Coordinates of C-alpha atoms in Angstrom, one line a residue:
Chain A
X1 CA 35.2 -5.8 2.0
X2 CA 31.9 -5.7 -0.2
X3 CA 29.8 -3.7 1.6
X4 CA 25.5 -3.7 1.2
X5 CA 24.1 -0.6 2.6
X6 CA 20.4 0.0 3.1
X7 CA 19.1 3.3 3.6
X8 CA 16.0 4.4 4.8
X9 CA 15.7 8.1 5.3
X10 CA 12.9 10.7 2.6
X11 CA 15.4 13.3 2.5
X12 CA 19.0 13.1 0.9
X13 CA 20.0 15.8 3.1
X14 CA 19.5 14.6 6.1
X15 CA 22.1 13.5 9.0
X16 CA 20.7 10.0 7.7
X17 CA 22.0 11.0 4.3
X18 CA 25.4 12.5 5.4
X19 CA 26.0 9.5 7.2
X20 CA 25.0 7.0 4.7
X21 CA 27.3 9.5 2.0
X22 CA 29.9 9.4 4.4
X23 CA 29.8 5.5 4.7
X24 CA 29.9 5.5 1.0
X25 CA 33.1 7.6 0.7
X26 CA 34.8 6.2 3.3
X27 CA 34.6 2.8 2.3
X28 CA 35.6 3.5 -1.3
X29 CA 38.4 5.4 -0.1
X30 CA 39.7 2.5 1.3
X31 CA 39.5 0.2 -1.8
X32 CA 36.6 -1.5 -0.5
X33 CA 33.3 -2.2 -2.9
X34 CA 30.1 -0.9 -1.7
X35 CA 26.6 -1.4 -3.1
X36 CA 23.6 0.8 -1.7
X37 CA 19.9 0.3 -1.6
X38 CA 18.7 3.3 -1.1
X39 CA 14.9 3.0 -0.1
X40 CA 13.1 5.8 -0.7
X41 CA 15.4 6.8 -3.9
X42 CA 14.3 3.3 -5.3
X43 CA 10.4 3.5 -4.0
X44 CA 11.1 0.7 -2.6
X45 CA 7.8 -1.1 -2.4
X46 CA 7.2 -2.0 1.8
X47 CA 3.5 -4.4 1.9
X48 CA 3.8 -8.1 1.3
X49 CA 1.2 -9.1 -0.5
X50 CA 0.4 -11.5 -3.4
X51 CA 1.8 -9.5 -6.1
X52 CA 5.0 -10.6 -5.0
X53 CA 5.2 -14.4 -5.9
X54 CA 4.8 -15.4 -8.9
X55 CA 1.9 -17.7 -8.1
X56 CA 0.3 -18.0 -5.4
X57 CA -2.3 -20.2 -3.3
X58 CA -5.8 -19.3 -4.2
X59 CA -5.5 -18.3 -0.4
X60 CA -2.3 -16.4 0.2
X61 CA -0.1 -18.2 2.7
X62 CA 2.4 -15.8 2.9
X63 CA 4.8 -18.3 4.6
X64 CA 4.5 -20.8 2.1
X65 CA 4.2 -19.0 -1.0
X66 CA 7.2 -16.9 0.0
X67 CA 8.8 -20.5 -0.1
X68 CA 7.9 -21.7 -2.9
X69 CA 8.6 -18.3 -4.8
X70 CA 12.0 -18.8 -3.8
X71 CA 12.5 -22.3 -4.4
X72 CA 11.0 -21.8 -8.5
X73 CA 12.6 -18.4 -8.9
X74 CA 9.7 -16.9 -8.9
X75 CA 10.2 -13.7 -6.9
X76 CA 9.8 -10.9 -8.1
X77 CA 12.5 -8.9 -9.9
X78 CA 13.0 -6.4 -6.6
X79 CA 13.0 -8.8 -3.9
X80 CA 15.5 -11.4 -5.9
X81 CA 17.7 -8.5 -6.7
X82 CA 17.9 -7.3 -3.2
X83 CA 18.8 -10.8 -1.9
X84 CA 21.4 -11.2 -4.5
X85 CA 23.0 -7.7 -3.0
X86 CA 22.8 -9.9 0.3
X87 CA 24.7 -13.1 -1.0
X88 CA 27.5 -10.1 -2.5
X89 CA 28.2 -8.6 0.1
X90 CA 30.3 -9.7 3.3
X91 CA 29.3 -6.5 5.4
X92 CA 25.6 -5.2 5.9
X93 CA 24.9 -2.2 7.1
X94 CA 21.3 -0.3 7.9
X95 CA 21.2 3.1 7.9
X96 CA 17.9 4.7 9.7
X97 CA 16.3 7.2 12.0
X98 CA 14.3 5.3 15.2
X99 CA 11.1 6.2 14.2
X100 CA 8.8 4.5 17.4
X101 CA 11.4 2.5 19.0
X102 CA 12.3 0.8 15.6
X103 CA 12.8 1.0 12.2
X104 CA 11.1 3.1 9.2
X105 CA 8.4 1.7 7.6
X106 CA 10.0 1.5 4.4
X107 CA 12.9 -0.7 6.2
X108 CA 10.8 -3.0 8.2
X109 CA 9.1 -3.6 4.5
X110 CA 12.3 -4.6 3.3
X111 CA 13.1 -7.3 5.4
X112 CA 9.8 -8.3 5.4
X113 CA 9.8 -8.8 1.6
X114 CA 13.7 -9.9 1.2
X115 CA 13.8 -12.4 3.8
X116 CA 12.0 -15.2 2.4
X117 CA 11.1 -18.5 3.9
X118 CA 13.9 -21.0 2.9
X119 CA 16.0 -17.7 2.1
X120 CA 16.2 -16.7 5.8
X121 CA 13.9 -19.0 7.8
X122 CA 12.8 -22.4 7.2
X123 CA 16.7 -23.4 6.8
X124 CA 17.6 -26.8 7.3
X125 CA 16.2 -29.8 9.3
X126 CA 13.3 -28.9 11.6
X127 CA 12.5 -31.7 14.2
X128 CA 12.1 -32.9 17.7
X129 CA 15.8 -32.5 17.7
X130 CA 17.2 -29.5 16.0
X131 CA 15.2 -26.6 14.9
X132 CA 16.4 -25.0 11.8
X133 CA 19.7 -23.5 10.9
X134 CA 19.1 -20.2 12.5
X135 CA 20.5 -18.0 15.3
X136 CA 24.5 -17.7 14.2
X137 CA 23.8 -20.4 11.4
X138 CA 21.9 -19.8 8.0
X139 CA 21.8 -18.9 4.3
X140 CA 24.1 -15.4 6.0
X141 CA 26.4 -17.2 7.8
X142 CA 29.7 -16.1 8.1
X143 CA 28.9 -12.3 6.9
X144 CA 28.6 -9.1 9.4
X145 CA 26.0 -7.2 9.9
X146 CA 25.7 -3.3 11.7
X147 CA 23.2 -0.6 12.8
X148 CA 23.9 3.1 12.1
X149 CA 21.3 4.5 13.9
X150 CA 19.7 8.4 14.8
X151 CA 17.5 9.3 17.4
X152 CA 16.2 12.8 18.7
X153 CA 16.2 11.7 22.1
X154 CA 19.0 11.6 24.9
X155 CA 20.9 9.2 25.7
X156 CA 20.1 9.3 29.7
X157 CA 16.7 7.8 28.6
X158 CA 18.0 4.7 26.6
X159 CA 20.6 4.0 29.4
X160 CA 19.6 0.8 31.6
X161 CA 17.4 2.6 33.7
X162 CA 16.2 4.8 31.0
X163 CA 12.6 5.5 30.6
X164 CA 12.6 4.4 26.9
X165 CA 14.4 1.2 28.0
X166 CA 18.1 0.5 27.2
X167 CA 19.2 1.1 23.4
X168 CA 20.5 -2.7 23.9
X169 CA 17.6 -4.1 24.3
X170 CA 15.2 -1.7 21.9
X171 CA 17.7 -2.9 19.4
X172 CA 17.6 -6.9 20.4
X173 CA 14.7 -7.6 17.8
X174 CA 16.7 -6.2 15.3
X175 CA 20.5 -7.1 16.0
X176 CA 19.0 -10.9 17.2
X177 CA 15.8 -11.5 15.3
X178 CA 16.8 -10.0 11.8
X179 CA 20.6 -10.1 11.5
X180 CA 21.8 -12.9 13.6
X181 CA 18.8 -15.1 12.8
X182 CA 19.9 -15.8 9.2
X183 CA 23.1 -16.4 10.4
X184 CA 25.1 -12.8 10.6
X185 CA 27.8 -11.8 13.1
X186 CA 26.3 -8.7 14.6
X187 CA 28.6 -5.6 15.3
X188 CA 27.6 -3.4 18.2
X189 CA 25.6 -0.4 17.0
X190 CA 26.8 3.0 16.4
X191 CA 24.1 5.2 17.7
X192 CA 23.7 9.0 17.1
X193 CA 21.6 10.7 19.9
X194 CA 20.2 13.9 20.4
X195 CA 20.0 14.5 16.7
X196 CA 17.2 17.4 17.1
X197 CA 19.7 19.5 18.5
X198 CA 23.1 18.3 16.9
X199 CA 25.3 21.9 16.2
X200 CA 27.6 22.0 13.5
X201 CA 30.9 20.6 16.1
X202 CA 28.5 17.1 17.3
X203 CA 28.1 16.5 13.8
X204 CA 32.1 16.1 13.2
X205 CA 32.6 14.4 16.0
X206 CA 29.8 11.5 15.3
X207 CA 31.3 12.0 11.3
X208 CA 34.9 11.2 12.8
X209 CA 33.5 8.4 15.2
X210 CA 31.5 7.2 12.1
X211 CA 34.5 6.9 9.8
X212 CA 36.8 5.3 12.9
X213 CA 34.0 2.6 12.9
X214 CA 33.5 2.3 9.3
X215 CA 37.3 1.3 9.0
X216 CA 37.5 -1.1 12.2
X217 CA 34.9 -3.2 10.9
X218 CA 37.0 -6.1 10.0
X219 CA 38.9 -5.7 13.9
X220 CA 35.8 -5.4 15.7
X221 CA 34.0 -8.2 17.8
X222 CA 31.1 -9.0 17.4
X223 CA 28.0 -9.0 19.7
X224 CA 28.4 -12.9 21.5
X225 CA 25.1 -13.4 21.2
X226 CA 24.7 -17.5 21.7
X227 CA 24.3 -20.3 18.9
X228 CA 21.3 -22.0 18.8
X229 CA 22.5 -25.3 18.1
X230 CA 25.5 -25.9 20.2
X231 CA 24.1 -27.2 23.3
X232 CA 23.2 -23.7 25.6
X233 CA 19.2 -24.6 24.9
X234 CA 17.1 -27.6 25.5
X235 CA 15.3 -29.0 22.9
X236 CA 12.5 -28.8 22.2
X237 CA 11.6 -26.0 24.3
X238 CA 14.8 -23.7 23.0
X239 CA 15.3 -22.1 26.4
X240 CA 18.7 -21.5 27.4
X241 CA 19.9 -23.7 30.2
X242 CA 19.9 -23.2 33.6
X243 CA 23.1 -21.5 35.1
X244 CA 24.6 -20.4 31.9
X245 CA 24.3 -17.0 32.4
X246 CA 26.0 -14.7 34.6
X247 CA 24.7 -13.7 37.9
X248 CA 21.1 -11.9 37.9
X249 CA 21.1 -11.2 34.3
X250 CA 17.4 -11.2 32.6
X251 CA 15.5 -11.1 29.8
X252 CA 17.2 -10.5 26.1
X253 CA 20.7 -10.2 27.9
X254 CA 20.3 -14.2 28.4
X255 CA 21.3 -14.7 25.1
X256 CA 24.5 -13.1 25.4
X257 CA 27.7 -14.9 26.4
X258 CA 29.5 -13.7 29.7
Chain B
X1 CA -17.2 1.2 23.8
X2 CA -16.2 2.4 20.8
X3 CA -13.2 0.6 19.4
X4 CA -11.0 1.3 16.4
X5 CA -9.4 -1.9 15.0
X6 CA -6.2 -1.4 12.9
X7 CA -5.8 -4.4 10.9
X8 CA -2.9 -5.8 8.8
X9 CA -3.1 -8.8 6.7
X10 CA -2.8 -8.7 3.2
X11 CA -5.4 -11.8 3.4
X12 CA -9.1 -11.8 4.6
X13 CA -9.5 -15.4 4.3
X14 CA -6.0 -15.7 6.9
X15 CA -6.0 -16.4 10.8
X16 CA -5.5 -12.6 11.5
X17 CA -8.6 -11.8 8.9
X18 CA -10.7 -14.8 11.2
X19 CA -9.7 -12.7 14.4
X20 CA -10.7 -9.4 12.6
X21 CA -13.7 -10.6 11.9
X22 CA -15.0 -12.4 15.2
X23 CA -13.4 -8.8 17.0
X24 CA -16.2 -6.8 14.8
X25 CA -19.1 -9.6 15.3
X26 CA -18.7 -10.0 19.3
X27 CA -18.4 -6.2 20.3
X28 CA -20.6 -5.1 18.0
X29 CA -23.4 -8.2 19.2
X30 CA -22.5 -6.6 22.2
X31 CA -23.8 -3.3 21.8
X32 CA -20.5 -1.6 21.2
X33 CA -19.5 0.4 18.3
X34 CA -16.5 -0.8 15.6
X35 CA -14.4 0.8 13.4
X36 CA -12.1 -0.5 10.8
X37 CA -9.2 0.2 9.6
X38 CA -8.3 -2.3 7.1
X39 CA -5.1 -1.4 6.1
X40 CA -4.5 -3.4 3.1
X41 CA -7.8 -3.5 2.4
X42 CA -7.7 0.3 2.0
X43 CA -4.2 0.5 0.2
X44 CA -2.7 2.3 3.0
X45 CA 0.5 4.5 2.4
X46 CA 3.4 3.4 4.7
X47 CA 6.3 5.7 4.2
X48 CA 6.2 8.9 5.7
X49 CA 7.1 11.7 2.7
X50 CA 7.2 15.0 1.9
X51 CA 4.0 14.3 0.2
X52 CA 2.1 14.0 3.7
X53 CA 2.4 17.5 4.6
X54 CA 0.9 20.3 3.2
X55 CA 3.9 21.9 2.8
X56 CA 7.3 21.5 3.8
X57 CA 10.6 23.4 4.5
X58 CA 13.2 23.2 1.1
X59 CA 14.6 20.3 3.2
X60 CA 12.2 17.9 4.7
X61 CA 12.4 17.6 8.2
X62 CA 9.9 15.1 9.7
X63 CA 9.7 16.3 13.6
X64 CA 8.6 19.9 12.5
X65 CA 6.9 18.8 8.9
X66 CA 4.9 16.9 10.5
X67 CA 4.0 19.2 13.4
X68 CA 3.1 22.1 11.4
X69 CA 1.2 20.2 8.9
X70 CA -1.0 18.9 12.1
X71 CA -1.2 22.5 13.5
X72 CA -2.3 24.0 10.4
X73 CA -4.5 21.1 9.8
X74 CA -2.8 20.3 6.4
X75 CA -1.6 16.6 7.0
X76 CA -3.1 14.5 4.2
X77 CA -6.4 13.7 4.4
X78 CA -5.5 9.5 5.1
X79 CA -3.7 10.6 8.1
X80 CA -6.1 13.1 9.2
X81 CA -9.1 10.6 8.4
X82 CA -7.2 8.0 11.2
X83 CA -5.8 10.7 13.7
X84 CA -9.9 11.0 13.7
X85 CA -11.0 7.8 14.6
X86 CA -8.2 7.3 17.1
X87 CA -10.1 10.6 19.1
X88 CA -13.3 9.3 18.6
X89 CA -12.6 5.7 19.9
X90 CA -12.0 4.7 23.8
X91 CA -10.3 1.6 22.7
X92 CA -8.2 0.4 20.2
X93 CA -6.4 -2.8 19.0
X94 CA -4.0 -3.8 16.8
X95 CA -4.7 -7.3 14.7
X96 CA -1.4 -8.5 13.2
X97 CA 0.7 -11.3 12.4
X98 CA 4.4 -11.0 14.0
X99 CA 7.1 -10.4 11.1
X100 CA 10.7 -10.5 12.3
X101 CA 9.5 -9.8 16.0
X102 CA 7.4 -6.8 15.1
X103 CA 4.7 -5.2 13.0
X104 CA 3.7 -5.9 9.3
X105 CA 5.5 -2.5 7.6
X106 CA 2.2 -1.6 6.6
X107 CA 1.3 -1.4 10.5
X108 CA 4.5 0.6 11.2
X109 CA 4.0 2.6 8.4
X110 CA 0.6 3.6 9.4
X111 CA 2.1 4.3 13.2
X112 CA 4.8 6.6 11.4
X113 CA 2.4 8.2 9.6
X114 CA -0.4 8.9 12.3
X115 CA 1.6 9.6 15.3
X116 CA 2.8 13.1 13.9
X117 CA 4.8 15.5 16.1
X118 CA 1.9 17.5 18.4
X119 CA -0.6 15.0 17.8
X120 CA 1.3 12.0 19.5
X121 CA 4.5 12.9 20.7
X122 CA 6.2 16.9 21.4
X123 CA 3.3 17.1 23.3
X124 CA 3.0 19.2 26.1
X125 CA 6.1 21.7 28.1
X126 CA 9.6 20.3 27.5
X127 CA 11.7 21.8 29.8
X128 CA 14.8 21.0 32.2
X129 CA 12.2 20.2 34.3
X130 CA 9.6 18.2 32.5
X131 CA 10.2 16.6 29.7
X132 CA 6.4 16.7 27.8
X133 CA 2.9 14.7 28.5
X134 CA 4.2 11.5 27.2
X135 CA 3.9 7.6 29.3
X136 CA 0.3 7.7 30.7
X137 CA 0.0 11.2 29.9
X138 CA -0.9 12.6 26.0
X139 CA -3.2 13.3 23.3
X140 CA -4.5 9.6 23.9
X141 CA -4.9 9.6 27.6
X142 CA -7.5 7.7 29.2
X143 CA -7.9 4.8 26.2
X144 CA -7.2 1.3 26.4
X145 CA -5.3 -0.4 23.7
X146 CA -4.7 -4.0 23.4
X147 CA -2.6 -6.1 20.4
X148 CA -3.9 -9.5 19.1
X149 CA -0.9 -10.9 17.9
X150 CA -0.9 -14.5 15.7
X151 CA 3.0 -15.8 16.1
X152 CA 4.4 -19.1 13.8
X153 CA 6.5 -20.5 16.3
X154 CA 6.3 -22.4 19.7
X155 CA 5.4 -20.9 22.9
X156 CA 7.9 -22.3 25.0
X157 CA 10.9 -20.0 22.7
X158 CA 9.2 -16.8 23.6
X159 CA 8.9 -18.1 27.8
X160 CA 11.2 -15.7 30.1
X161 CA 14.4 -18.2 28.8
X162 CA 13.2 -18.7 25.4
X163 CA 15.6 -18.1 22.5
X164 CA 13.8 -15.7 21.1
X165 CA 13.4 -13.3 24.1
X166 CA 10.2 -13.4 26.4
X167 CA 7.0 -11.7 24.7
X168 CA 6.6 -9.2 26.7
X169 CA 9.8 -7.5 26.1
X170 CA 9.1 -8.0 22.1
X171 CA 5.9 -6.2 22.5
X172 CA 7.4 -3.4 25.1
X173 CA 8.6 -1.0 22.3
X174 CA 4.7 -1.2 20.7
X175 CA 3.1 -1.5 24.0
X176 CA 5.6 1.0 26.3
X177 CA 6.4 2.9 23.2
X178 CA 3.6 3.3 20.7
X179 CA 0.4 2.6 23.4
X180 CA 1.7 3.6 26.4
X181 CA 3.4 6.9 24.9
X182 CA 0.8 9.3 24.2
X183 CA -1.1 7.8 27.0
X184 CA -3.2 5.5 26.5
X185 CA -3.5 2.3 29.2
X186 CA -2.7 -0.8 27.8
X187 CA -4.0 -4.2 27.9
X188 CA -2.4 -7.2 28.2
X189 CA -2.2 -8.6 25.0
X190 CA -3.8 -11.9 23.3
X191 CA -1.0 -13.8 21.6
X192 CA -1.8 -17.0 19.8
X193 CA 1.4 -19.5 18.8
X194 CA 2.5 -21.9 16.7
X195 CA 0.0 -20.8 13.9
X196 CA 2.2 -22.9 11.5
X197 CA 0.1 -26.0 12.6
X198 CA -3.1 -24.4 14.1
X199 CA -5.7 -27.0 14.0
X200 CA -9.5 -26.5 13.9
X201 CA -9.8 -27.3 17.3
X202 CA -7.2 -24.9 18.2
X203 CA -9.1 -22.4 16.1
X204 CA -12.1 -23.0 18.0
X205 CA -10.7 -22.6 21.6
X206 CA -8.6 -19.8 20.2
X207 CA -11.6 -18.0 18.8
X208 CA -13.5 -18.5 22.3
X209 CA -10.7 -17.3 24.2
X210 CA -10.7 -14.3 22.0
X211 CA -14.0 -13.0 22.7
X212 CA -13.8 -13.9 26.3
X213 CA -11.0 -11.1 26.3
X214 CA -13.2 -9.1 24.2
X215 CA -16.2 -8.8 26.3
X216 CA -14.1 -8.7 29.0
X217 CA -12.0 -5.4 28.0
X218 CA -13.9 -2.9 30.2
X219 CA -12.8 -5.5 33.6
X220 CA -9.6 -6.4 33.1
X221 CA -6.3 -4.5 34.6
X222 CA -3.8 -2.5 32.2
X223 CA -0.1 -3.3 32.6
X224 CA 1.2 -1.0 35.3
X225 CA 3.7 1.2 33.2
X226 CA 4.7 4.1 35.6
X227 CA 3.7 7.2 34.2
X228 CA 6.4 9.5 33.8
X229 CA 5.5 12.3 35.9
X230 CA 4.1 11.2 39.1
X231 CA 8.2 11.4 40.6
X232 CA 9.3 7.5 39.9
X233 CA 12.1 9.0 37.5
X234 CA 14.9 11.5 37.9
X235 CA 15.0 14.6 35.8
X236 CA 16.3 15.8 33.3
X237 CA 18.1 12.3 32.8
X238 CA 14.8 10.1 33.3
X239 CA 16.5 7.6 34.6
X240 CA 14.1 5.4 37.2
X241 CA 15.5 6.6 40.6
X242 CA 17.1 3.4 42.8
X243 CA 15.4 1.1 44.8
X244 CA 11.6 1.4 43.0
X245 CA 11.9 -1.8 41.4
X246 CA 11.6 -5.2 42.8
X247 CA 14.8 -6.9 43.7
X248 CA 16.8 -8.3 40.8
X249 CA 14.3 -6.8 38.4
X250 CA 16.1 -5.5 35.1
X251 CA 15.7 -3.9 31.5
X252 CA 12.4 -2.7 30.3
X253 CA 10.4 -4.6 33.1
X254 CA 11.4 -1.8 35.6
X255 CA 9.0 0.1 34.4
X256 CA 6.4 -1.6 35.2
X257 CA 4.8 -1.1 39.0
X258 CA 5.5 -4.1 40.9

């Protein structure tokens, strides 16, 4: 496997950083190849803004310029380097601590820089009749794509009738709208909870059940979320046909097969 | 009313800038006062570092960092400047474009930054039998908050069956999560689609529709999250007890009152 890590934790010694080391070591171990972009080691810049394209509409159009940046080469040196690490790699990973329900700053800033119009959306034909390669199809297509993530809460609150909501679906916009959307098999998440009060013993267990993950990768199924474009959806509304799910299910579950 | 508007659009000349703008103009026309937070405008920082708090242990930990440096009133002065205006207004809103089915990073960034430990969340006893002043309860309680959000695509793919998911369960983990979490009653939001095509006569009704909800803020009905602690959830797991929701009613629309 070549495998892209992206990190996005301040401090190196952090459970974020043990588990992104341990990542590292065990994939190396292995005899796999791993790059890592680690954020706040690289100051990774978060804001789009004009400075990123090398020209740019007198009035930024952040869609379009992104676009067109792309298309001439123009990026910037960061953003075309990061996307190169994407194109590497068969296996993407994110490393972070929920910060808010989501991701760090510093991440979100990533993916809002990195994924480019006609890099990640805006793919192919856009009609009446089909609307973009996108949603299992794309510029990632074919690669895998997983979430290591921590969070100081319990677990009892993410559960389905959890306060916070269920882990599933407070990761949907992620695991849907940023890895499967360019075209990435998504592998279910490997979550960390109750990290404000992790003792010594939980942190080798979730170090074990890290490393067990880490080297099933290639033998684990991926989330069946459900292609755009192979007849579940109407065009051009793109809302998934009547009857196709199971029994009573709602919301983001829809878009996952039975 | 006195409203804080966090905006984040690295252009002024831009649909979100437009929205900005007519939000200052009608409520202040109005009588009411405005403040801004422009984030690009003002360069904001949006990675949460050691360089935020006054001082930090040898190893950076975030949760207590961040509570300390808000105890001791040593949080930088950006942060302590917005944690300000937040207490001074009775409303707030959040102007942004939807990137990757959530915030701008510079948005997140100034969430991650503001929301320290004390000030937004680790509020209040935590116990076995209470679990902190947190959903409807908090440093925020008894504020509205409301998100103008501008989205590219079609309205139909963010309907209940839309491929994207339905809009209100995008929003939930800002609305539920960031609003709603230290307690303050939010809003139901303004959304505007397909702003890849927005004509000037869509501009036009959009911009009357938007101060229609404006001068209309004091009047209209929050979404009914259920607070935490009026007995809707079981402790400690906080788990929403059986038979409170409507039938058939899953995922993060349970906790909202029927």
């Amino acid at each position: 496997m070549r495998t892209l890590i992206v990190h996005a934790h301040p401090e190196p010694r952090s459970l974020n950083g043990a588990l992104k080391d341990i990542a590292v070591t065990t994939l190396r171990d292995a005899g796999h190849e791993v790059q890592i972009s680690d954020l706040y080691a690289m100051r990774w810049k978060p804001t789009v803004d004009a400075d990123d394209f090398g020209e740019t509409s007198d009035r930024l159009r952040v869609v379009e310029d992104s676009g067109h940046a792309y298309d001439t080469g123009t990026l910037t040196a960061d953003i075309a380097a990061e996307q190169e690490k994407l194109l590497w790699a068969d296996t993407v990973i994110f490393q972070f601590p929920l910060w808010w329900y989501s991701m760090p700053a510093i991440l979100k800033g990533w993916v809002d820089r990195v994924f480019t119009y006609h890099f990640a959306y805006g793919v192919g034909e856009h009609s009446d009749t089909r609307y973009g390669d996108r949603y299992g199809e794309g510029t990632l297509a074919g690669k895998r794509a997983m979430l290591s993530v921590t969070i100081g809460g319990r677990e009892p609150h993410y559960t389905d009738r959890g306060i916070n909501g269920p882990i599933d679906d407070l990761l949907f916009p992620i695991q849907h709208g940023i890895f499967y959307y360019p075209g990435m098999d998504v592998l279910p998440p490997f979550v960390t909870y109750g990290t404000d009060r992790l003792s010594a013993e939980d942190f080798t267990d979730t170090a074990k059940a890290w490393e067990q993950r880490l080297l099933s990768i290639e033998q684990t199924d991926p989330i069946a979320f459900r292609t755009q474009n192979s007849g579940d959806y109407e065009m051009p509304a793109l809302r998934l046909r009547e009857g196709l799910e199971p029994k009573g299910r709602t919301g983001f579950g829809l878009h996952v097969r039975a």
